[in-house]
XYZ file of C-alpha atoms in Angstrom:
234
model
C 0.034 0.057 -0.019
C 1.351 3.448 -0.979
C 1.832 6.202 1.565
C -0.951 8.699 1.468
C 1.144 11.443 -0.194
C 2.495 8.917 -2.743
C -0.887 7.761 -4.115
C -1.616 8.599 -7.730
C -4.077 8.276 -10.530
C -3.838 8.351 -14.286
C -5.506 10.846 -16.762
C -5.834 10.734 -20.417
C -5.288 13.924 -22.459
C -5.169 14.225 -26.193
C -4.809 10.417 -26.514
C -1.900 10.273 -24.046
C -1.964 8.957 -20.471
C 0.033 10.431 -17.614
C 0.406 9.757 -13.859
C -0.513 12.410 -11.377
C 0.332 12.121 -7.724
C -2.387 13.078 -5.310
C -0.202 15.797 -3.835
C 0.766 17.183 -7.287
C -1.832 19.901 -6.577
C -0.605 22.256 -9.228
C -1.137 19.724 -11.981
C -4.602 18.841 -10.520
C -5.849 22.409 -10.119
C -4.825 23.129 -13.710
C -7.574 20.910 -14.968
C -11.097 22.304 -14.208
C -13.171 19.996 -12.025
C -10.409 17.339 -11.717
C -9.903 17.867 -7.883
C -13.532 17.458 -7.223
C -13.930 14.404 -9.536
C -11.207 12.519 -7.833
C -11.313 13.565 -4.250
C -14.948 14.392 -3.689
C -16.847 12.173 -6.217
C -14.684 9.088 -6.088
C -12.919 9.254 -2.755
C -15.684 11.041 -0.810
C -13.556 13.764 0.766
C -15.629 15.642 3.400
C -13.093 17.602 5.432
C -14.301 21.156 4.364
C -17.840 20.438 5.361
C -16.817 18.738 8.691
C -14.508 21.446 9.928
C -16.718 24.365 8.972
C -19.773 22.911 10.531
C -17.798 22.261 13.630
C -16.690 25.842 13.633
C -20.306 27.047 13.144
C -21.556 24.838 16.111
C -18.852 26.146 18.287
C -19.552 29.812 17.500
C -23.323 29.171 18.105
C -22.507 27.660 21.594
C -20.402 30.777 22.261
C -23.157 33.133 21.077
C -20.909 34.467 18.264
C -21.941 35.211 14.802
C -20.285 33.938 11.586
C -20.730 37.173 9.885
C -18.365 38.719 12.263
C -15.521 36.257 11.095
C -12.586 37.703 9.239
C -11.005 34.490 8.037
C -7.462 33.711 7.031
C -7.871 30.525 4.897
C -4.414 28.934 4.800
C -3.851 26.339 2.139
C -6.977 27.548 0.434
C -6.482 25.514 -2.768
C -9.242 25.714 -5.139
C -11.697 27.299 -2.712
C -13.739 24.410 -1.359
C -13.257 25.632 2.304
C -13.963 29.239 1.290
C -17.188 28.107 -0.321
C -18.141 26.339 2.957
C -17.239 29.529 4.886
C -19.320 31.646 2.617
C -22.267 29.203 3.133
C -22.298 29.695 6.870
C -22.082 33.525 6.258
C -18.485 34.395 7.138
C -18.058 38.152 6.806
C -14.509 38.284 5.201
C -12.647 35.478 3.607
C -9.029 35.805 2.412
C -7.269 32.844 0.785
C -3.557 32.137 1.061
C -1.953 29.318 -0.755
C 1.651 28.717 -1.969
C 0.611 27.759 -5.444
C -0.283 30.201 -8.145
C -2.348 27.343 -9.781
C -4.456 27.202 -6.577
C -5.273 30.915 -6.822
C -6.114 30.532 -10.510
C -8.345 27.560 -9.864
C -10.214 29.388 -7.084
C -10.918 32.398 -9.144
C -11.906 30.155 -12.150
C -14.089 27.727 -10.310
C -15.493 29.787 -7.375
C -15.389 33.500 -8.372
C -16.371 35.912 -5.785
C -15.923 33.496 -2.801
C -12.833 35.293 -1.622
C -12.314 38.946 -0.799
C -8.689 38.556 -1.607
C -6.389 35.618 -2.607
C -2.521 35.535 -2.234
C -0.315 32.958 -3.824
C 2.548 33.383 -1.295
C 4.740 31.505 1.127
C 3.195 32.772 4.473
C 6.541 32.178 6.246
C 8.518 34.499 3.742
C 6.050 37.241 2.931
C 6.761 40.341 0.841
C 6.484 43.410 3.095
C 3.521 44.847 1.053
C 1.465 41.565 1.268
C 2.329 41.310 5.024
C 0.952 44.912 5.508
C -2.189 44.027 3.636
C -2.858 40.995 5.739
C -2.119 42.664 8.999
C -4.524 45.409 8.117
C -7.424 42.833 8.097
C -7.242 41.996 11.778
C -8.161 38.318 11.209
C -10.091 36.664 13.984
C -10.216 33.286 12.417
C -7.579 30.900 10.906
C -8.739 27.834 8.867
C -6.522 25.132 7.510
C -8.128 21.950 6.118
C -6.349 18.853 4.844
C -2.988 20.647 4.286
C -0.949 19.950 7.375
C 1.664 17.258 8.006
C 2.866 16.286 4.524
C 5.227 19.155 3.880
C 2.832 21.282 1.938
C 2.402 23.465 4.968
C 5.172 23.006 7.404
C 4.843 23.835 11.152
C 6.578 27.243 10.800
C 4.045 28.329 8.161
C 1.078 27.238 10.320
C 2.734 29.251 13.161
C 3.281 32.341 10.900
C -0.427 32.254 9.893
C -1.439 31.862 13.470
C 0.431 35.034 14.350
C -1.998 37.078 12.077
C -4.939 36.041 14.231
C -6.053 38.539 17.004
C -6.216 37.287 20.530
C -9.565 35.746 21.160
C -9.770 34.674 17.542
C -10.732 31.186 16.242
C -8.689 28.363 14.870
C -10.401 25.677 12.763
C -8.135 23.079 11.246
C -7.708 19.467 10.315
C -4.675 17.183 10.529
C -4.062 13.468 9.882
C -4.526 11.515 13.248
C -1.073 10.055 13.077
C 0.494 13.581 13.043
C -0.730 14.243 16.672
C 0.716 11.121 18.210
C 4.096 10.559 19.981
C 5.593 8.809 16.888
C 4.928 11.932 14.745
C 7.832 13.073 12.613
C 6.180 16.081 10.978
C 6.729 18.445 13.857
C 3.061 19.213 14.322
C 2.426 17.109 17.387
C 5.275 18.865 19.217
C 4.130 22.303 18.023
C 0.493 21.817 18.973
C 1.441 20.298 22.368
C 3.719 23.268 23.037
C 1.136 25.796 22.017
C -1.426 24.296 24.311
C 1.031 23.924 27.277
C 2.109 27.497 26.885
C -1.507 28.712 26.925
C -1.555 29.877 23.387
C -4.924 28.530 22.552
C -7.612 26.573 24.220
C -9.583 23.649 22.354
C -13.297 23.838 22.394
C -14.040 20.935 20.045
C -12.148 17.894 18.562
C -13.553 15.131 16.452
C -11.890 12.210 14.592
C -13.486 11.608 11.225
C -12.859 9.949 7.875
C -11.180 12.609 5.755
C -11.538 10.519 2.562
C -11.029 6.948 1.247
C -7.524 5.818 0.365
C -7.016 3.950 -2.867
C -7.306 0.681 -0.909
C -10.966 1.740 0.001
C -9.959 2.117 3.661
C -10.932 5.469 5.316
C -8.043 7.874 6.164
C -8.848 9.363 9.583
C -8.222 13.007 10.464
C -8.704 15.179 13.520
C -10.853 18.457 13.247
C -10.039 20.881 15.933
C -11.832 24.252 16.745
C -9.989 26.302 19.267
C -9.606 29.870 20.500
C -6.395 31.946 20.514
C -5.278 33.314 23.838
C -1.945 34.847 22.871
C 0.887 34.701 20.374
C 3.268 31.733 20.075
C 6.650 32.229 21.628
C 9.513 32.995 19.274
């Protein structure tokens, strides 16, 4: 059985077949509808709905309104999470992804969902982009199905977290094995350190099937909704 980030499929274009890894997101986003065809229709990916519904339920229990959210959507991809955030009525949604192909796909497939979309490395921002992001005063960070495989390393997640105002919300998913003692991605240590230091407090956590693997077995992720108490230590 292939590791999750080495799974692949084949597509035929102009009479020629080629192999595409599941994590070759630039190649996937370049083909309209391909991401949804593979991951949603065939492999039943449901992470965007699960995490945004969990966020909405948590807001309701704290008597807070989704339309007050100013969301930093990290690893925004082609906009599936942004679409769910818009569905619950989030006030401002800004997408950030390292891939220009992701930005192009979101603007092509889901126009108007994002108030702005930046194709940048959040841990190495241009000063002008940093100023623009800082001026938004984000009170919510979302990051769905993007942590733990090198696409968004711990330092990038932490850099995005630092844009969120104290009292703001975090809503993210991560593969279950990346929050265990055997984790080598760095996320188990980062999240444990942040909780221990009192940087955020969890309000909701669920384990759920993110999607099916090629074997047909579900890949389980953890969805977390938390509230920021302060900044991470340097």
